[in-house]
């Protein structure tokens, strides 16, 4: 990751804070073939706990556990840079962990649980023209303790759905908080890509070591593809770039030649790329 990150484009927001998405995804396994990864009575699986850096959408940290391991337990082990913003879904809500993030000067963005107990202690103006329905400072009840956070209400103007976001960042515009949470979808795109394109839905070996090796090889392949994309400054997607590489593993040529099939054809007299784009 270290050679790749300096070449990566920065996240799309105007603030300078590092932005991360935190999520976990289960890879289902056959219990008969992978008994060491027992998940439920008839199922087995592993879980990929991932901290995605939005600078280039690169995996900053990936920890692989058995599927039964709870996400928050692993999240507490991640060391986030001071001043960074981490976004995650409601499955990670743990107010004790939130206090640790606040003490470490790390900002969080998540969604408020429907059964959360809180009281409003301050109301800020809401920019309703931009979909913001409320902007409040609240105290959330956590047993016999309270935690001061910010609650942002937002209505999606396209779908009409309403959302309640929770953050400890008190100065970013309320609409930016909503946009940050929407950007969390990038970690889902990352999971989909490595599962569908880098072959971690079926495994060559049944041992734990074999499974972990294949997962980490897939992650290395992802970083190599991203590095080539950043260095060559091509606008094509990683999905398309992966297809190009798979179709031309034994070709000795430049990436830019593969992206431009007509140039590649003139140089190498090869019709394979023309068929790929048709």
PDB file of C-alpha atoms in Angstrom:
ATOM      1  CA  UNK A   1       0.000   0.000   0.000  1.00  0.00           C
ATOM      2  CA  UNK A   2       2.831   2.449   0.791  1.00  0.00           C
ATOM      3  CA  UNK A   3       4.050   2.802  -2.854  1.00  0.00           C
ATOM      4  CA  UNK A   4       0.428   3.065  -4.030  1.00  0.00           C
ATOM      5  CA  UNK A   5      -0.945   5.691  -1.647  1.00  0.00           C
ATOM      6  CA  UNK A   6       1.277   8.643  -2.728  1.00  0.00           C
ATOM      7  CA  UNK A   7      -0.001   8.194  -6.291  1.00  0.00           C
ATOM      8  CA  UNK A   8      -3.666   7.979  -5.292  1.00  0.00           C
ATOM      9  CA  UNK A   9      -6.062  10.894  -5.889  1.00  0.00           C
ATOM     10  CA  UNK A  10      -7.461  12.543  -2.774  1.00  0.00           C
ATOM     11  CA  UNK A  11     -11.051  12.055  -1.695  1.00  0.00           C
ATOM     12  CA  UNK A  12     -13.677  14.218  -3.360  1.00  0.00           C
ATOM     13  CA  UNK A  13     -14.497  16.442  -0.366  1.00  0.00           C
ATOM     14  CA  UNK A  14     -13.039  19.906   0.271  1.00  0.00           C
ATOM     15  CA  UNK A  15     -12.000  19.213   3.881  1.00  0.00           C
ATOM     16  CA  UNK A  16      -8.418  18.103   4.503  1.00  0.00           C
ATOM     17  CA  UNK A  17      -9.157  15.354   7.039  1.00  0.00           C
ATOM     18  CA  UNK A  18      -8.392  11.792   6.043  1.00  0.00           C
ATOM     19  CA  UNK A  19     -11.618   9.895   5.302  1.00  0.00           C
ATOM     20  CA  UNK A  20     -12.116   6.178   5.959  1.00  0.00           C
ATOM     21  CA  UNK A  21     -15.035   3.783   5.604  1.00  0.00           C
ATOM     22  CA  UNK A  22     -15.237   0.875   8.022  1.00  0.00           C
ATOM     23  CA  UNK A  23     -17.204  -2.259   7.238  1.00  0.00           C
ATOM     24  CA  UNK A  24     -17.072  -6.047   7.230  1.00  0.00           C
ATOM     25  CA  UNK A  25     -18.240  -8.594   4.687  1.00  0.00           C
ATOM     26  CA  UNK A  26     -18.838 -12.328   5.081  1.00  0.00           C
ATOM     27  CA  UNK A  27     -17.507 -14.847   2.563  1.00  0.00           C
ATOM     28  CA  UNK A  28     -19.641 -17.997   2.814  1.00  0.00           C
ATOM     29  CA  UNK A  29     -17.882 -21.364   2.995  1.00  0.00           C
ATOM     30  CA  UNK A  30     -19.057 -24.961   2.993  1.00  0.00           C
ATOM     31  CA  UNK A  31     -19.095 -26.273   6.567  1.00  0.00           C
ATOM     32  CA  UNK A  32     -18.114 -29.791   5.455  1.00  0.00           C
ATOM     33  CA  UNK A  33     -14.981 -28.531   3.659  1.00  0.00           C
ATOM     34  CA  UNK A  34     -14.109 -25.721   6.085  1.00  0.00           C
ATOM     35  CA  UNK A  35     -15.049 -26.982   9.587  1.00  0.00           C
ATOM     36  CA  UNK A  36     -12.530 -24.612  11.223  1.00  0.00           C
ATOM     37  CA  UNK A  37     -14.679 -21.648  10.082  1.00  0.00           C
ATOM     38  CA  UNK A  38     -17.984 -22.795  11.598  1.00  0.00           C
ATOM     39  CA  UNK A  39     -20.429 -19.888  11.665  1.00  0.00           C
ATOM     40  CA  UNK A  40     -23.881 -21.300  12.247  1.00  0.00           C
ATOM     41  CA  UNK A  41     -25.299 -24.792  12.630  1.00  0.00           C
ATOM     42  CA  UNK A  42     -25.067 -25.570   8.917  1.00  0.00           C
ATOM     43  CA  UNK A  43     -22.800 -22.783   7.665  1.00  0.00           C
ATOM     44  CA  UNK A  44     -19.173 -21.714   7.693  1.00  0.00           C
ATOM     45  CA  UNK A  45     -17.589 -18.446   6.677  1.00  0.00           C
ATOM     46  CA  UNK A  46     -14.879 -15.861   7.097  1.00  0.00           C
ATOM     47  CA  UNK A  47     -15.300 -12.141   7.627  1.00  0.00           C
ATOM     48  CA  UNK A  48     -13.230  -9.402   5.991  1.00  0.00           C
ATOM     49  CA  UNK A  49     -12.958  -6.424   8.357  1.00  0.00           C
ATOM     50  CA  UNK A  50     -11.870  -3.537   6.156  1.00  0.00           C
ATOM     51  CA  UNK A  51     -10.839   0.065   6.700  1.00  0.00           C
ATOM     52  CA  UNK A  52     -11.055   1.704   3.282  1.00  0.00           C
ATOM     53  CA  UNK A  53      -9.042   4.869   2.633  1.00  0.00           C
ATOM     54  CA  UNK A  54     -11.039   7.195   0.379  1.00  0.00           C
ATOM     55  CA  UNK A  55      -7.823   8.548  -1.117  1.00  0.00           C
ATOM     56  CA  UNK A  56      -7.894   6.252  -4.137  1.00  0.00           C
ATOM     57  CA  UNK A  57     -10.331   3.841  -2.409  1.00  0.00           C
ATOM     58  CA  UNK A  58      -7.482   1.708  -1.126  1.00  0.00           C
ATOM     59  CA  UNK A  59      -7.755  -0.848   1.706  1.00  0.00           C
ATOM     60  CA  UNK A  60      -5.736   0.683   4.557  1.00  0.00           C
ATOM     61  CA  UNK A  61      -6.330  -2.291   6.877  1.00  0.00           C
ATOM     62  CA  UNK A  62      -7.887  -5.709   6.243  1.00  0.00           C
ATOM     63  CA  UNK A  63      -8.268  -8.238   9.041  1.00  0.00           C
ATOM     64  CA  UNK A  64      -9.690 -11.699   8.289  1.00  0.00           C
ATOM     65  CA  UNK A  65     -11.521 -13.559  11.052  1.00  0.00           C
ATOM     66  CA  UNK A  66     -14.089 -16.296  11.368  1.00  0.00           C
ATOM     67  CA  UNK A  67     -17.538 -15.004  10.423  1.00  0.00           C
ATOM     68  CA  UNK A  68     -18.850 -15.207  13.993  1.00  0.00           C
ATOM     69  CA  UNK A  69     -16.423 -12.485  15.168  1.00  0.00           C
ATOM     70  CA  UNK A  70     -18.301  -9.239  15.896  1.00  0.00           C
ATOM     71  CA  UNK A  71     -17.305  -6.179  13.869  1.00  0.00           C
ATOM     72  CA  UNK A  72     -16.942  -3.810  16.818  1.00  0.00           C
ATOM     73  CA  UNK A  73     -14.394  -6.060  18.540  1.00  0.00           C
ATOM     74  CA  UNK A  74     -12.076  -5.726  15.541  1.00  0.00           C
ATOM     75  CA  UNK A  75     -12.869  -2.035  14.971  1.00  0.00           C
ATOM     76  CA  UNK A  76     -11.573  -1.217  18.447  1.00  0.00           C
ATOM     77  CA  UNK A  77      -8.165  -2.599  17.430  1.00  0.00           C
ATOM     78  CA  UNK A  78      -7.749  -0.266  14.453  1.00  0.00           C
ATOM     79  CA  UNK A  79      -5.563   2.774  15.087  1.00  0.00           C
ATOM     80  CA  UNK A  80      -6.942   5.752  13.188  1.00  0.00           C
ATOM     81  CA  UNK A  81      -4.894   8.891  12.465  1.00  0.00           C
ATOM     82  CA  UNK A  82      -5.600  11.927  14.629  1.00  0.00           C
ATOM     83  CA  UNK A  83      -8.103  14.230  12.940  1.00  0.00           C
ATOM     84  CA  UNK A  84      -9.388  11.562  10.539  1.00  0.00           C
ATOM     85  CA  UNK A  85     -13.062  10.871   9.850  1.00  0.00           C
ATOM     86  CA  UNK A  86     -14.385   7.305   9.900  1.00  0.00           C
ATOM     87  CA  UNK A  87     -17.850   6.400   8.604  1.00  0.00           C
ATOM     88  CA  UNK A  88     -19.690   3.164   9.370  1.00  0.00           C
ATOM     89  CA  UNK A  89     -23.195   1.742   9.622  1.00  0.00           C
ATOM     90  CA  UNK A  90     -25.339   1.212  12.719  1.00  0.00           C
ATOM     91  CA  UNK A  91     -23.869  -2.237  13.359  1.00  0.00           C
ATOM     92  CA  UNK A  92     -20.807  -0.543  14.839  1.00  0.00           C
ATOM     93  CA  UNK A  93     -22.614   1.627  17.373  1.00  0.00           C
ATOM     94  CA  UNK A  94     -20.842   1.266  20.700  1.00  0.00           C
ATOM     95  CA  UNK A  95     -20.764   4.375  22.867  1.00  0.00           C
ATOM     96  CA  UNK A  96     -17.772   3.153  24.861  1.00  0.00           C
ATOM     97  CA  UNK A  97     -15.821   2.927  21.613  1.00  0.00           C
ATOM     98  CA  UNK A  98     -17.174   6.349  20.576  1.00  0.00           C
ATOM     99  CA  UNK A  99     -15.622   7.819  23.724  1.00  0.00           C
ATOM    100  CA  UNK A 100     -12.283   6.293  22.754  1.00  0.00           C
ATOM    101  CA  UNK A 101     -12.544   7.859  19.302  1.00  0.00           C
ATOM    102  CA  UNK A 102     -13.336  11.258  20.803  1.00  0.00           C
ATOM    103  CA  UNK A 103     -10.356  11.042  23.171  1.00  0.00           C
ATOM    104  CA  UNK A 104      -8.127  10.150  20.182  1.00  0.00           C
ATOM    105  CA  UNK A 105      -9.396  13.184  18.215  1.00  0.00           C
ATOM    106  CA  UNK A 106     -11.007  10.929  15.611  1.00  0.00           C
ATOM    107  CA  UNK A 107     -14.326  11.976  14.072  1.00  0.00           C
ATOM    108  CA  UNK A 108     -17.128   9.500  13.397  1.00  0.00           C
ATOM    109  CA  UNK A 109     -20.166   9.539  11.112  1.00  0.00           C
ATOM    110  CA  UNK A 110     -22.871   6.914  11.414  1.00  0.00           C
ATOM    111  CA  UNK A 111     -26.656   6.563  11.571  1.00  0.00           C
ATOM    112  CA  UNK A 112     -28.708   6.953  14.718  1.00  0.00           C
ATOM    113  CA  UNK A 113     -30.506   3.821  15.911  1.00  0.00           C
ATOM    114  CA  UNK A 114     -34.282   4.099  15.987  1.00  0.00           C
ATOM    115  CA  UNK A 115     -34.406   3.112  19.673  1.00  0.00           C
ATOM    116  CA  UNK A 116     -31.649   5.480  20.792  1.00  0.00           C
ATOM    117  CA  UNK A 117     -32.357   7.431  23.983  1.00  0.00           C
ATOM    118  CA  UNK A 118     -31.264  11.055  23.828  1.00  0.00           C
ATOM    119  CA  UNK A 119     -32.253  14.606  24.665  1.00  0.00           C
ATOM    120  CA  UNK A 120     -31.719  17.732  22.576  1.00  0.00           C
ATOM    121  CA  UNK A 121     -29.591  20.387  24.259  1.00  0.00           C
ATOM    122  CA  UNK A 122     -29.088  22.769  21.320  1.00  0.00           C
ATOM    123  CA  UNK A 123     -30.666  23.401  17.917  1.00  0.00           C
ATOM    124  CA  UNK A 124     -28.759  24.793  14.943  1.00  0.00           C
ATOM    125  CA  UNK A 125     -30.293  26.331  11.797  1.00  0.00           C
ATOM    126  CA  UNK A 126     -31.192  23.686   9.196  1.00  0.00           C
ATOM    127  CA  UNK A 127     -30.575  24.307   5.482  1.00  0.00           C
ATOM    128  CA  UNK A 128     -33.829  22.798   4.225  1.00  0.00           C
ATOM    129  CA  UNK A 129     -33.091  23.860   0.648  1.00  0.00           C
ATOM    130  CA  UNK A 130     -30.264  21.284   0.676  1.00  0.00           C
ATOM    131  CA  UNK A 131     -32.338  18.535   2.292  1.00  0.00           C
ATOM    132  CA  UNK A 132     -31.265  19.134   5.903  1.00  0.00           C
ATOM    133  CA  UNK A 133     -34.310  18.757   8.170  1.00  0.00           C
ATOM    134  CA  UNK A 134     -32.576  19.209  11.540  1.00  0.00           C
ATOM    135  CA  UNK A 135     -29.161  19.933  13.050  1.00  0.00           C
ATOM    136  CA  UNK A 136     -29.001  19.370  16.792  1.00  0.00           C
ATOM    137  CA  UNK A 137     -26.541  18.855  19.620  1.00  0.00           C
ATOM    138  CA  UNK A 138     -27.788  15.948  21.723  1.00  0.00           C
ATOM    139  CA  UNK A 139     -26.863  13.913  24.770  1.00  0.00           C
ATOM    140  CA  UNK A 140     -27.148  10.188  24.153  1.00  0.00           C
ATOM    141  CA  UNK A 141     -27.922   7.926  27.100  1.00  0.00           C
ATOM    142  CA  UNK A 142     -25.465   5.098  27.683  1.00  0.00           C
ATOM    143  CA  UNK A 143     -26.387   3.325  30.888  1.00  0.00           C
ATOM    144  CA  UNK A 144     -25.744   5.794  33.678  1.00  0.00           C
ATOM    145  CA  UNK A 145     -23.481   7.929  31.433  1.00  0.00           C
ATOM    146  CA  UNK A 146     -24.171  10.381  28.627  1.00  0.00           C
ATOM    147  CA  UNK A 147     -22.264  11.300  25.488  1.00  0.00           C
ATOM    148  CA  UNK A 148     -22.600  14.629  23.673  1.00  0.00           C
ATOM    149  CA  UNK A 149     -22.932  14.182  19.911  1.00  0.00           C
ATOM    150  CA  UNK A 150     -24.480  15.891  16.915  1.00  0.00           C
ATOM    151  CA  UNK A 151     -27.677  14.659  15.259  1.00  0.00           C
ATOM    152  CA  UNK A 152     -28.303  15.601  11.621  1.00  0.00           C
ATOM    153  CA  UNK A 153     -31.638  14.942   9.957  1.00  0.00           C
ATOM    154  CA  UNK A 154     -31.608  14.648   6.175  1.00  0.00           C
ATOM    155  CA  UNK A 155     -34.232  13.999   3.515  1.00  0.00           C
ATOM    156  CA  UNK A 156     -33.033  12.601   0.205  1.00  0.00           C
ATOM    157  CA  UNK A 157     -34.580  14.815  -2.446  1.00  0.00           C
ATOM    158  CA  UNK A 158     -34.518  12.037  -5.055  1.00  0.00           C
ATOM    159  CA  UNK A 159     -36.063   9.185  -3.059  1.00  0.00           C
ATOM    160  CA  UNK A 160     -37.873  11.128  -0.338  1.00  0.00           C
ATOM    161  CA  UNK A 161     -36.339   8.901   2.358  1.00  0.00           C
ATOM    162  CA  UNK A 162     -35.386  10.462   5.686  1.00  0.00           C
ATOM    163  CA  UNK A 163     -32.211   9.661   7.607  1.00  0.00           C
ATOM    164  CA  UNK A 164     -30.814  10.532  11.019  1.00  0.00           C
ATOM    165  CA  UNK A 165     -27.029  10.781  11.201  1.00  0.00           C
ATOM    166  CA  UNK A 166     -24.822  10.839  14.262  1.00  0.00           C
ATOM    167  CA  UNK A 167     -21.401  12.497  14.469  1.00  0.00           C
ATOM    168  CA  UNK A 168     -18.960  14.102  16.888  1.00  0.00           C
ATOM    169  CA  UNK A 169     -17.848  16.651  14.279  1.00  0.00           C
ATOM    170  CA  UNK A 170     -19.526  19.896  15.290  1.00  0.00           C
ATOM    171  CA  UNK A 171     -18.341  22.277  12.544  1.00  0.00           C
ATOM    172  CA  UNK A 172     -18.749  20.562   9.156  1.00  0.00           C
ATOM    173  CA  UNK A 173     -21.902  21.612   7.265  1.00  0.00           C
ATOM    174  CA  UNK A 174     -24.819  19.306   8.003  1.00  0.00           C
ATOM    175  CA  UNK A 175     -25.207  18.421   4.316  1.00  0.00           C
ATOM    176  CA  UNK A 176     -21.537  17.374   4.218  1.00  0.00           C
ATOM    177  CA  UNK A 177     -22.221  14.918   7.061  1.00  0.00           C
ATOM    178  CA  UNK A 178     -25.006  13.366   4.957  1.00  0.00           C
ATOM    179  CA  UNK A 179     -22.744  13.239   1.893  1.00  0.00           C
ATOM    180  CA  UNK A 180     -19.979  11.566   3.905  1.00  0.00           C
ATOM    181  CA  UNK A 181     -22.340   8.784   4.927  1.00  0.00           C
ATOM    182  CA  UNK A 182     -23.501   8.349   1.352  1.00  0.00           C
ATOM    183  CA  UNK A 183     -19.852   7.936   0.316  1.00  0.00           C
ATOM    184  CA  UNK A 184     -19.691   4.885   2.611  1.00  0.00           C
ATOM    185  CA  UNK A 185     -21.110   2.941  -0.319  1.00  0.00           C
ATOM    186  CA  UNK A 186     -17.577   2.815  -1.760  1.00  0.00           C
ATOM    187  CA  UNK A 187     -16.580   0.109   0.704  1.00  0.00           C
ATOM    188  CA  UNK A 188     -19.479  -2.011  -0.580  1.00  0.00           C
ATOM    189  CA  UNK A 189     -18.179  -1.504  -4.117  1.00  0.00           C
ATOM    190  CA  UNK A 190     -14.746  -2.644  -2.920  1.00  0.00           C
ATOM    191  CA  UNK A 191     -16.168  -5.865  -1.445  1.00  0.00           C
ATOM    192  CA  UNK A 192     -18.152  -6.564  -4.591  1.00  0.00           C
ATOM    193  CA  UNK A 193     -15.083  -6.053  -6.775  1.00  0.00           C
ATOM    194  CA  UNK A 194     -12.740  -8.380  -4.902  1.00  0.00           C
ATOM    195  CA  UNK A 195     -15.399 -11.095  -4.579  1.00  0.00           C
ATOM    196  CA  UNK A 196     -16.506 -11.043  -8.210  1.00  0.00           C
ATOM    197  CA  UNK A 197     -13.251 -10.201  -9.995  1.00  0.00           C
ATOM    198  CA  UNK A 198     -10.428 -11.477  -7.784  1.00  0.00           C
ATOM    199  CA  UNK A 199     -11.748 -14.978  -7.091  1.00  0.00           C
ATOM    200  CA  UNK A 200     -12.337 -15.176  -3.349  1.00  0.00           C
ATOM    201  CA  UNK A 201     -15.737 -16.865  -3.557  1.00  0.00           C
ATOM    202  CA  UNK A 202     -14.194 -20.268  -4.302  1.00  0.00           C
ATOM    203  CA  UNK A 203     -10.910 -21.484  -2.854  1.00  0.00           C
ATOM    204  CA  UNK A 204      -8.101 -23.708  -4.079  1.00  0.00           C
ATOM    205  CA  UNK A 205      -7.432 -25.192  -0.639  1.00  0.00           C
ATOM    206  CA  UNK A 206      -9.501 -26.001   2.434  1.00  0.00           C
ATOM    207  CA  UNK A 207      -7.090 -25.144   5.239  1.00  0.00           C
ATOM    208  CA  UNK A 208      -7.183 -21.824   7.054  1.00  0.00           C
ATOM    209  CA  UNK A 209      -3.745 -20.952   5.722  1.00  0.00           C
ATOM    210  CA  UNK A 210      -4.836 -21.679   2.134  1.00  0.00           C
ATOM    211  CA  UNK A 211      -7.908 -19.460   2.464  1.00  0.00           C
ATOM    212  CA  UNK A 212      -5.984 -16.587   4.040  1.00  0.00           C
ATOM    213  CA  UNK A 213      -3.269 -16.824   1.389  1.00  0.00           C
ATOM    214  CA  UNK A 214      -5.811 -16.567  -1.403  1.00  0.00           C
ATOM    215  CA  UNK A 215      -7.514 -13.580   0.234  1.00  0.00           C
ATOM    216  CA  UNK A 216      -4.252 -11.691   0.671  1.00  0.00           C
ATOM    217  CA  UNK A 217      -3.136 -12.504  -2.877  1.00  0.00           C
ATOM    218  CA  UNK A 218      -6.428 -10.987  -4.079  1.00  0.00           C
ATOM    219  CA  UNK A 219      -5.758  -7.838  -2.023  1.00  0.00           C
ATOM    220  CA  UNK A 220      -2.254  -7.562  -3.478  1.00  0.00           C
ATOM    221  CA  UNK A 221      -3.735  -7.899  -6.969  1.00  0.00           C
ATOM    222  CA  UNK A 222      -6.195  -5.091  -6.152  1.00  0.00           C
ATOM    223  CA  UNK A 223      -3.342  -2.799  -5.078  1.00  0.00           C
ATOM    224  CA  UNK A 224      -1.312  -3.633  -8.189  1.00  0.00           C
ATOM    225  CA  UNK A 225      -4.272  -2.791 -10.423  1.00  0.00           C
ATOM    226  CA  UNK A 226      -4.862   0.459  -8.529  1.00  0.00           C
ATOM    227  CA  UNK A 227      -1.174   1.348  -8.779  1.00  0.00           C
ATOM    228  CA  UNK A 228      -1.192   0.824 -12.555  1.00  0.00           C
ATOM    229  CA  UNK A 229      -4.342   2.917 -12.863  1.00  0.00           C
ATOM    230  CA  UNK A 230      -2.845   5.778 -10.832  1.00  0.00           C
ATOM    231  CA  UNK A 231       0.568   5.720 -12.534  1.00  0.00           C
ATOM    232  CA  UNK A 232      -0.804   5.548 -16.085  1.00  0.00           C
ATOM    233  CA  UNK A 233      -3.465   8.203 -15.268  1.00  0.00           C
ATOM    234  CA  UNK A 234      -6.112   6.375 -17.282  1.00  0.00           C
ATOM    235  CA  UNK A 235      -9.788   7.068 -16.714  1.00  0.00           C
ATOM    236  CA  UNK A 236     -10.970   3.493 -17.072  1.00  0.00           C
ATOM    237  CA  UNK A 237     -12.481   1.626 -14.117  1.00  0.00           C
ATOM    238  CA  UNK A 238     -10.649  -1.008 -12.099  1.00  0.00           C
ATOM    239  CA  UNK A 239     -13.212  -3.548 -13.290  1.00  0.00           C
ATOM    240  CA  UNK A 240     -12.362  -2.890 -16.924  1.00  0.00           C
ATOM    241  CA  UNK A 241      -8.627  -2.803 -16.178  1.00  0.00           C
ATOM    242  CA  UNK A 242      -8.889  -6.191 -14.454  1.00  0.00           C
ATOM    243  CA  UNK A 243     -10.571  -7.622 -17.545  1.00  0.00           C
ATOM    244  CA  UNK A 244      -7.817  -6.257 -19.762  1.00  0.00           C
ATOM    245  CA  UNK A 245      -5.118  -7.842 -17.616  1.00  0.00           C
ATOM    246  CA  UNK A 246      -6.936 -11.194 -17.447  1.00  0.00           C
ATOM    247  CA  UNK A 247      -7.270 -11.311 -21.226  1.00  0.00           C
ATOM    248  CA  UNK A 248      -3.626 -10.357 -21.836  1.00  0.00           C
ATOM    249  CA  UNK A 249      -1.625 -12.072 -19.097  1.00  0.00           C
ATOM    250  CA  UNK A 250       0.945 -13.400 -21.582  1.00  0.00           C
ATOM    251  CA  UNK A 251       1.217 -10.260 -23.698  1.00  0.00           C
ATOM    252  CA  UNK A 252       4.263  -8.021 -23.291  1.00  0.00           C
ATOM    253  CA  UNK A 253       2.948  -4.506 -23.838  1.00  0.00           C
ATOM    254  CA  UNK A 254       2.155  -1.186 -22.196  1.00  0.00           C
ATOM    255  CA  UNK A 255      -1.041  -0.614 -20.199  1.00  0.00           C
ATOM    256  CA  UNK A 256      -1.908   2.335 -22.429  1.00  0.00           C
ATOM    257  CA  UNK A 257      -1.729   0.036 -25.457  1.00  0.00           C
ATOM    258  CA  UNK A 258      -4.278  -2.279 -23.836  1.00  0.00           C
ATOM    259  CA  UNK A 259      -6.607   0.611 -23.035  1.00  0.00           C
ATOM    260  CA  UNK A 260      -6.445   1.821 -26.656  1.00  0.00           C
ATOM    261  CA  UNK A 261      -7.200  -1.328 -28.693  1.00  0.00           C
ATOM    262  CA  UNK A 262      -6.698   0.355 -32.056  1.00  0.00           C
ATOM    263  CA  UNK A 263      -3.171   1.449 -31.144  1.00  0.00           C
ATOM    264  CA  UNK A 264      -2.525  -2.022 -29.724  1.00  0.00           C
ATOM    265  CA  UNK A 265      -3.746  -3.610 -32.964  1.00  0.00           C
ATOM    266  CA  UNK A 266      -1.495  -1.426 -35.109  1.00  0.00           C
ATOM    267  CA  UNK A 267       1.545  -2.230 -32.965  1.00  0.00           C
ATOM    268  CA  UNK A 268       0.963  -5.942 -32.456  1.00  0.00           C
ATOM    269  CA  UNK A 269      -1.411  -7.076 -35.201  1.00  0.00           C
ATOM    270  CA  UNK A 270      -3.723  -8.526 -32.544  1.00  0.00           C
ATOM    271  CA  UNK A 271      -7.526  -8.539 -32.871  1.00  0.00           C
ATOM    272  CA  UNK A 272      -8.316  -9.776 -29.355  1.00  0.00           C
ATOM    273  CA  UNK A 273      -8.835  -6.326 -27.818  1.00  0.00           C
ATOM    274  CA  UNK A 274     -11.169  -5.193 -30.570  1.00  0.00           C
ATOM    275  CA  UNK A 275     -13.503  -8.008 -29.635  1.00  0.00           C
ATOM    276  CA  UNK A 276     -13.336  -7.096 -25.953  1.00  0.00           C
ATOM    277  CA  UNK A 277     -14.728  -3.620 -26.574  1.00  0.00           C
ATOM    278  CA  UNK A 278     -17.365  -4.583 -29.112  1.00  0.00           C
TER     279      UNK A 278
END
